[in-house]
Coordinates of C-alpha atoms and ligand atoms in Angstrom, one line a residue:
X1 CA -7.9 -18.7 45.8
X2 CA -6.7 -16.5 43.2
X3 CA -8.7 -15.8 40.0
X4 CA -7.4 -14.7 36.5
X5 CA -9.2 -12.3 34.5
X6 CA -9.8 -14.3 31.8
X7 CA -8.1 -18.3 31.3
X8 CA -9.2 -19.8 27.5
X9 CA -6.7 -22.6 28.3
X10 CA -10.4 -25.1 28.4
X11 CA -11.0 -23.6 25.6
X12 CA -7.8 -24.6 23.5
X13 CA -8.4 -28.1 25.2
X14 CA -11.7 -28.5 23.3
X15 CA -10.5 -27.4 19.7
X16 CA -6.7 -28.8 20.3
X17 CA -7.1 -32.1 17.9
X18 CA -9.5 -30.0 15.1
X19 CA -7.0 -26.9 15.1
X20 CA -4.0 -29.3 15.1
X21 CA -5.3 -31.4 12.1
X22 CA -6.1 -28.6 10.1
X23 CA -3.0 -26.7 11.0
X24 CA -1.4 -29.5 9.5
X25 CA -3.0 -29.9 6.6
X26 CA -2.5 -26.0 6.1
X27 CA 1.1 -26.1 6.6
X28 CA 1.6 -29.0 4.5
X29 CA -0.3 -27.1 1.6
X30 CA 1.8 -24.1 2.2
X31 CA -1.4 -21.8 1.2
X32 CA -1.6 -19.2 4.0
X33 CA -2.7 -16.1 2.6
X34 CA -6.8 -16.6 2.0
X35 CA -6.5 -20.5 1.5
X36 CA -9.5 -22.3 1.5
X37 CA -10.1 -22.2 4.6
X38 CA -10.8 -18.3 5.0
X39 CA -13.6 -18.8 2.7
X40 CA -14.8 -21.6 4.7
X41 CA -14.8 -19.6 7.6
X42 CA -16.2 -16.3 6.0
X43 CA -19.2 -18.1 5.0
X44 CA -19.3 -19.7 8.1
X45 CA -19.6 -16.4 10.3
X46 CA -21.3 -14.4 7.7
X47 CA -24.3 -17.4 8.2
X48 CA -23.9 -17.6 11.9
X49 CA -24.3 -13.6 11.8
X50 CA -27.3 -13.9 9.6
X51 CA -25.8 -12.3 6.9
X52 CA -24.9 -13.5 3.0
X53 CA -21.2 -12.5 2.9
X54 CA -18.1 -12.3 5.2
X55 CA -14.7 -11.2 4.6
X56 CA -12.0 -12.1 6.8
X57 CA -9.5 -9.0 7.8
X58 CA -6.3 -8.3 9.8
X59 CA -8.4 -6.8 13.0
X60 CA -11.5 -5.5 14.1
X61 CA -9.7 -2.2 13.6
X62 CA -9.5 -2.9 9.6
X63 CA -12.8 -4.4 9.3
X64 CA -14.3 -0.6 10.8
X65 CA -11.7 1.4 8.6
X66 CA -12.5 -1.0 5.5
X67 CA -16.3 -0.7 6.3
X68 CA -16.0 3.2 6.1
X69 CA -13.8 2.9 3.2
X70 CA -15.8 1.1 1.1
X71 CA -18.8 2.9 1.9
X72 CA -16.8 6.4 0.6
X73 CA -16.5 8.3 4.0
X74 CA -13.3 10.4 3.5
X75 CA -11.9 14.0 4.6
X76 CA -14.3 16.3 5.1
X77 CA -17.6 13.7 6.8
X78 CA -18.9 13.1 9.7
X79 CA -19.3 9.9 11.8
X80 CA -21.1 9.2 14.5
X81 CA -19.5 7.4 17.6
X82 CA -20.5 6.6 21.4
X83 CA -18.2 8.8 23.4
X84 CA -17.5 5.5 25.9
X85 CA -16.2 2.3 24.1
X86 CA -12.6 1.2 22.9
X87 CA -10.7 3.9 21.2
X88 CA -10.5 1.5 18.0
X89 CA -13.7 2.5 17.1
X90 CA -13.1 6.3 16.5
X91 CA -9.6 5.7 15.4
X92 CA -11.3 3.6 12.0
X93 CA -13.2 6.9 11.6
X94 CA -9.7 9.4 12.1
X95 CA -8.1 7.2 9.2
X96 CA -10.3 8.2 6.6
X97 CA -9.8 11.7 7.3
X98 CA -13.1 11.7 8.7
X99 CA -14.4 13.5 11.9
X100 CA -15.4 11.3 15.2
X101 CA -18.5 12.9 16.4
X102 CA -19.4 12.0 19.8
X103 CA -22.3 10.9 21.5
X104 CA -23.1 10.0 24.8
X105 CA -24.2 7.0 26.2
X106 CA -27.7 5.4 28.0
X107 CA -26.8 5.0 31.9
X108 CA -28.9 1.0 31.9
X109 CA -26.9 -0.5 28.8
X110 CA -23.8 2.0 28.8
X111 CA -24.8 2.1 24.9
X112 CA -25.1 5.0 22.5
X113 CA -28.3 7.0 23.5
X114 CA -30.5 7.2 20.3
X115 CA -32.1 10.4 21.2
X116 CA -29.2 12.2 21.0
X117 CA -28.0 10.9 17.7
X118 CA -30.6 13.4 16.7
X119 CA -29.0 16.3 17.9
X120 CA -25.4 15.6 16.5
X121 CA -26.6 14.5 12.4
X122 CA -25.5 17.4 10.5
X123 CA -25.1 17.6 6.6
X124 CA -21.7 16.2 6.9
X125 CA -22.9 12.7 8.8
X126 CA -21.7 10.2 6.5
X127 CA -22.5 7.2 8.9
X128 CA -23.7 6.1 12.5
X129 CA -21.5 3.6 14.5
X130 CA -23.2 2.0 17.3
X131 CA -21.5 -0.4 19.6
X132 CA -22.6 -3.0 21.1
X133 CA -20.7 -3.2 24.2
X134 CA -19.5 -5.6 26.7
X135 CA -21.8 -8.6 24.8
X136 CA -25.1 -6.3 24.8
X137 CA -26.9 -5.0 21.8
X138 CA -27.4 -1.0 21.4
X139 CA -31.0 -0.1 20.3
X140 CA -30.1 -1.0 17.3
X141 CA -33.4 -0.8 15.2
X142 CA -34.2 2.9 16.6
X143 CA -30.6 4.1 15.6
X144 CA -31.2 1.9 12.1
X145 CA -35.0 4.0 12.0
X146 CA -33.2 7.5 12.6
X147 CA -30.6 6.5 9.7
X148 CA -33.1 5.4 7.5
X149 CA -35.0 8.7 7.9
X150 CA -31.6 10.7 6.7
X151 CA -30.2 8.5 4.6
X152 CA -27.5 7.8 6.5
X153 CA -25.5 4.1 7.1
X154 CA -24.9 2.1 10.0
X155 CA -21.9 0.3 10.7
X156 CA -22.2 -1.6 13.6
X157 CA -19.1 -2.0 16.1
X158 CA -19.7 -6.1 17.1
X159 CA -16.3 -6.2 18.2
X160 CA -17.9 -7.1 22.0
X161 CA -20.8 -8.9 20.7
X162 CA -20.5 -11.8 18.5
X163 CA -23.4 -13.8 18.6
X164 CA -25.9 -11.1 20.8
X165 CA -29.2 -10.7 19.9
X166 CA -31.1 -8.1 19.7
X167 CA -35.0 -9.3 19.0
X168 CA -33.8 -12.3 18.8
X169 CA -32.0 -11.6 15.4
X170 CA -28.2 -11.8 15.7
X171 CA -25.7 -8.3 15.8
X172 CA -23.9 -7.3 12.7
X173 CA -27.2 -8.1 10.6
X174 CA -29.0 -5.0 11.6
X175 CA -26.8 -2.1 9.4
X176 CA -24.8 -2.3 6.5
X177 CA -21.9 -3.8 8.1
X178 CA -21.1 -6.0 11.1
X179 CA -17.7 -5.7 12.2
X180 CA -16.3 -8.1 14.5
X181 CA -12.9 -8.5 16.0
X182 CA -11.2 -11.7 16.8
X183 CA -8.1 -10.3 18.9
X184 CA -7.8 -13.3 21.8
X185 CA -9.9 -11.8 24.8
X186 CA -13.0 -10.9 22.5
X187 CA -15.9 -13.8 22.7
X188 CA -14.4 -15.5 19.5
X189 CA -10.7 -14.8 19.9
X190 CA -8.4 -16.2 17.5
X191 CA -4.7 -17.5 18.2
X192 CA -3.3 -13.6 16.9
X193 CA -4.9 -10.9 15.6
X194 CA -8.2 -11.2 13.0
X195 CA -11.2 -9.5 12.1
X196 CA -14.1 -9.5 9.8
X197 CA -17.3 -7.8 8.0
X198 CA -20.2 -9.0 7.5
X199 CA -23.2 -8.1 4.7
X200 CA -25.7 -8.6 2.8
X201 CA -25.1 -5.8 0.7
X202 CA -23.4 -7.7 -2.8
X203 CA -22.3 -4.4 -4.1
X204 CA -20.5 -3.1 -0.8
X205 CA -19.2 -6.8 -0.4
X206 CA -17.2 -6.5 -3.7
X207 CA -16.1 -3.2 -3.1
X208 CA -15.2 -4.3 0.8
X209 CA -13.6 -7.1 -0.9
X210 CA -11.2 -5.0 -3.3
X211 CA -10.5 -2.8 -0.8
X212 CA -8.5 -5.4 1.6
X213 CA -6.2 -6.8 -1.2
X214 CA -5.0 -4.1 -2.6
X215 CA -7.6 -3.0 -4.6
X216 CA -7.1 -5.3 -6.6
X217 CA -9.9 -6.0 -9.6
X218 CA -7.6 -9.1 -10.9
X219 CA -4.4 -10.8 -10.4
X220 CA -2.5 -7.5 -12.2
X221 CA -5.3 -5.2 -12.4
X222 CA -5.5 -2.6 -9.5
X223 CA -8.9 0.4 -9.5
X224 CA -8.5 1.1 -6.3
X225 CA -5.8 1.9 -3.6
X226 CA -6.5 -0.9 -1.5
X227 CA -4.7 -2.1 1.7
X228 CA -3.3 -5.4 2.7
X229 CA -5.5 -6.8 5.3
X230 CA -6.3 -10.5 5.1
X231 CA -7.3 -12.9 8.0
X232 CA -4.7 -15.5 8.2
X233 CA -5.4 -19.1 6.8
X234 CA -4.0 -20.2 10.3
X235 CA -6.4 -17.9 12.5
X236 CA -9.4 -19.3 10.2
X237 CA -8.5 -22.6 11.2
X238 CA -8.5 -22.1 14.7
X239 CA -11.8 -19.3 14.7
X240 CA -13.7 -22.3 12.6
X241 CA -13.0 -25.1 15.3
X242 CA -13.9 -22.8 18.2
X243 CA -17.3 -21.7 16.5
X244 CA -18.6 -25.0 16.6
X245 CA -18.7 -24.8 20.5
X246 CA -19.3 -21.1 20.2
X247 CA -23.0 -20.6 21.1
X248 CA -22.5 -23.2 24.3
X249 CA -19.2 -21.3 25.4
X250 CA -21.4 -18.1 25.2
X251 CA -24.2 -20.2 27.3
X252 CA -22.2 -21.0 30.0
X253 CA -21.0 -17.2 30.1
X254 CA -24.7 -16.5 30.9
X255 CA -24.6 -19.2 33.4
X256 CA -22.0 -17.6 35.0
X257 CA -23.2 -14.2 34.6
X258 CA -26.6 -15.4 36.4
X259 CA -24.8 -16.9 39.4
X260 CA -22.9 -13.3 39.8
X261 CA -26.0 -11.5 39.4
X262 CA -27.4 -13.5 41.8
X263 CA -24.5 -13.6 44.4
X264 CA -23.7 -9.8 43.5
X265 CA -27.2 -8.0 43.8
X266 CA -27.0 -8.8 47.6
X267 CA -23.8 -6.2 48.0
X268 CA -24.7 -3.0 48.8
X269 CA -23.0 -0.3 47.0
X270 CA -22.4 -2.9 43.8
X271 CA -24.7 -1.9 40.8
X272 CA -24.8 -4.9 38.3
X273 CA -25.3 -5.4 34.6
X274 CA -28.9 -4.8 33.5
X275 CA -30.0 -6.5 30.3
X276 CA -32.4 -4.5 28.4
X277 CA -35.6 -5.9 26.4
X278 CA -35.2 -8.0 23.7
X279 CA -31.5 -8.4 24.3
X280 CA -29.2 -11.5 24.4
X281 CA -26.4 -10.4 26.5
X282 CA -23.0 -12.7 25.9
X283 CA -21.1 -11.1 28.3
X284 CA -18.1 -10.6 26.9
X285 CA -17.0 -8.8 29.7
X286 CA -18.9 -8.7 32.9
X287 CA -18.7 -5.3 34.3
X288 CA -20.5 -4.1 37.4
X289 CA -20.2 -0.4 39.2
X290 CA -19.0 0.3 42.6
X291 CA -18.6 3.3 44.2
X292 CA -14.7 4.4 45.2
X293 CA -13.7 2.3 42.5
X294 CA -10.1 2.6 42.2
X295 CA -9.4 1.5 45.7
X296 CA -12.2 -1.8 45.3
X297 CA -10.1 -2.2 42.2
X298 CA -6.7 -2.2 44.1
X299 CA -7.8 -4.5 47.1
X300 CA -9.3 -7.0 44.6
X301 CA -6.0 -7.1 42.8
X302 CA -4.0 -7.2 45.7
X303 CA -6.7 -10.7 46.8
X304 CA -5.2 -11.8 43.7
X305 CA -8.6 -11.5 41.4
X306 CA -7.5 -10.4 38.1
X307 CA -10.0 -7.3 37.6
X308 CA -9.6 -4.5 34.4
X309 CA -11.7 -1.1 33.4
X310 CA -12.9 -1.2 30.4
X311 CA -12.4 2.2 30.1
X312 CA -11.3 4.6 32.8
X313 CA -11.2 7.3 30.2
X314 CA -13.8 8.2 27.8
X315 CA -12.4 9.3 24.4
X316 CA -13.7 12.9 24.3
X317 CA -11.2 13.2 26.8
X318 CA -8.3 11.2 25.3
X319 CA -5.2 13.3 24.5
X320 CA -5.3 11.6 21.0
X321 CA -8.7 13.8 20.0
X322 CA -7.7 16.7 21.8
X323 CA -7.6 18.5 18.5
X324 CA -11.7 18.2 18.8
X325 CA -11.9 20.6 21.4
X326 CA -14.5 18.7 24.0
X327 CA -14.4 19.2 27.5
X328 CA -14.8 17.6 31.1
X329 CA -18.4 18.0 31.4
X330 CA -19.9 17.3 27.8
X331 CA -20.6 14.2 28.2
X332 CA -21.7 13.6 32.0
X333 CA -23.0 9.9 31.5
X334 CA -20.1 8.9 29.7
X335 CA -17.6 10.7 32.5
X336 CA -20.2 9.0 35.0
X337 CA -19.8 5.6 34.3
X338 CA -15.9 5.8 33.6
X339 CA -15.6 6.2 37.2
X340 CA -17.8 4.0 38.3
X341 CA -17.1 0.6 36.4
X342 CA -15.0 -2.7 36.9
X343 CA -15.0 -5.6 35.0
X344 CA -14.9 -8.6 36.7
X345 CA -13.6 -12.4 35.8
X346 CA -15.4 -13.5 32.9
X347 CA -14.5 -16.8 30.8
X348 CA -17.3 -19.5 29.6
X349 CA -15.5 -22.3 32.0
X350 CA -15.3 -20.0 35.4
X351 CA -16.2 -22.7 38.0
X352 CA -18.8 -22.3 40.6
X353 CA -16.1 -22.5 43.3
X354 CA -14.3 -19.2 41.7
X355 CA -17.1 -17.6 41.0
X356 CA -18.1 -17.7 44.6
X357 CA -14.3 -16.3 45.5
X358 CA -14.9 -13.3 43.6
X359 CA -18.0 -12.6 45.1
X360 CA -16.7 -13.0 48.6
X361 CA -13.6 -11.0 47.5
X362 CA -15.7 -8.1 46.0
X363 CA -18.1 -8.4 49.5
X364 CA -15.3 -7.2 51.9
X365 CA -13.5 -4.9 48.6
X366 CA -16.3 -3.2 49.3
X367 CA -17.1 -2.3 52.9
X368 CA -14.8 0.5 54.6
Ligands
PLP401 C1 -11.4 -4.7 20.3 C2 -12.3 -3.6 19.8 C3 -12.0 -3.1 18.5 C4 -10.8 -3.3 17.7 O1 -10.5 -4.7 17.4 P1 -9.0 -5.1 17.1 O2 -9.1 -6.5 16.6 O3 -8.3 -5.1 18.5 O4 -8.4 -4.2 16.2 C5 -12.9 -2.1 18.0 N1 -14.0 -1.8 18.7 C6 -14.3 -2.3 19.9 C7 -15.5 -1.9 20.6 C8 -13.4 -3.2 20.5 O5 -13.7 -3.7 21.7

């Protein structure tokens, strides 16, 4: 039985008459570009996030550059960034002219490691950017406490993580920003690209708000130099029919994620995902560790299980930051863990049945 990484085709079944009606109704309107329905959905996700405002952006990518924009980090600062998660999130940083300063990463949660924020906040740090990755909080409210104590923001990275808890209070409400992505795969994918911040901060909203439509203070009026980066009347259809199902789609992720854990913590030689105190995990992606990775990796494939690494290379040692002079070695857990991990089928409608393949797949993947 083969299994695919990741099939949202249930998922489209679900929506399929809402996001057809309301496409319709769009199209006949001919009001793509922030229509009604981007507010709808803003306030929407801003209220499912816990937060008072949303605004709806071209990509996660945007929402994290906008974020840093609006909150004045330019040439010359510093931001803070786990030295293990998507390259998108130090890249936001690089367009600013800001410097990515790396951090490494707690071996349970694979999050940035709090204590050793510490060490890397110089005069410079403009802003700390945790991640929540995979569907798991960081320790959000001790990075928030460290901030606090040098007046410095957080910007959190929800781009794995849309509806996690941390506390039981939702990711994204925690810092000054939330920024989520909507690109297909994440937990709330849209039909294309999309992203969006959220905040309870009116005075950053405005300014967030200028600063993705072209900085514009009126129709002919422009303060700023803004960017064009809207989320599409069309994706805010679709994102606003799948969040009604949302926090059951992300319930039978944990279903499934249970059933692996079960299944999986039986396998010698497979380390699976531990969920820290206090969190809500949403799997996003369900990533365990084996040892000899790359050669479980290419027998699962070739069983015809759709398996990924999220990521084989950590991004102080990505050719693209080269210029910032780190080395094999500075960041051991980080290096660690990049070797280690594979992420697994994951989708809120896995059955039982293929579930149970994987498992038996990754059982004999395993043993020389
Ligand atoms: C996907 C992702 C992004 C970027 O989102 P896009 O919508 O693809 O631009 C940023 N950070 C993390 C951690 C991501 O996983």
């Amino acid at each position: 039985m083969k299994v695919p990484f990741v099939d949202f085709l249930p998922q489209y079944q679900e929506v399929k008459d809402q996001v057809h009606a309301g496409l319709e109704k769009v199209f006949e309107r001919s009001n793509f570009i922030l229509g009604q329905e981007v507010k709808d959905f803003e306030a929407q996700f801003a209220s499912y996030c816990e937060s008072a405002y949303g605004i709806g952006v071209n990509s996660g990518t945007d929402a994290l550059h906008l974020a840093l924009r609006a909150l004045g980090v330019q040439q010359g600062d510093e931001v803070i960034v786990p030295s293990f998660t998507f390259i998108a999130t130090a890249l936001a940083v690089s367009y600013t002219g800001a410097k990515p300063v790396f951090v490494d990463i707690q071996e349970d949660i694979y999050n940035i490691d709090p204590e050793k924020i510490r060490n890397a906040i110089t005069p410079r740090t403009k802003a700390i950017m945790p991640v929540h990755l995979y569907g798991q909080a960081a320790n959000i409210t001790q990075i928030v406490k460290i901030a606090k104590e040098k007046n410095i923001a957080v910007i959190e990275d929800c781009a794995q993580a849309h509806g996690a808890l941390y506390q039981g209070r939702k990711v994204g409400s925690f810092g000054l920003a939330g920024c989520f992505s909507f690109y297909p795969t994440k937990g709330l994918g849209a039909f294309g690209d999309g992203g969006m911040i959220v905040t309870s901060d009116e005075a950053f909203f405005r300014k967030v708000l200028m600063f993705r439509d072209y900085g514009r203070k009126d129709r002919y009026e422009h303060i700023i130099k803004g960017y064009n980066s809207r989320l599409d009347t069309v994706q805010a259809v679709v994102l606003a029919a799948k969040l009604k199902h949302f926090d059951r789609w992300n319930a039978m992720r944990q279903k499934a994620a249970q059933q692996y854990i079960k299944i999986l913590s039986t396998i010698e030689g497979v380390i699976v995902p531990v969920t820290a105190e206090g969190r809500g995990h949403v799997y996003q992606t369900f990533v365990i560790r084996v040892k000899d990775r790359d050669a479980v990796c290419q027998k699962m494939q070739a069983a015809g299980i759709g398996v990924l690494i999220h990521y084989p290379i950590p991004l102080h040692l990505q050719k693209a930051y080269e210029e910032l002079g780190y080395r094999k070695g500075d960041f051991p857990t980080s290096e660690k863990i990049a070797s280690e991990i594979l992420s697994i089928p994951m989708f809120p409608h896995m059955t039982t049945e293929q579930i149970d393949n994987v498992c038996d797949v990754l059982r004999k993947s395993v043993t020389p």
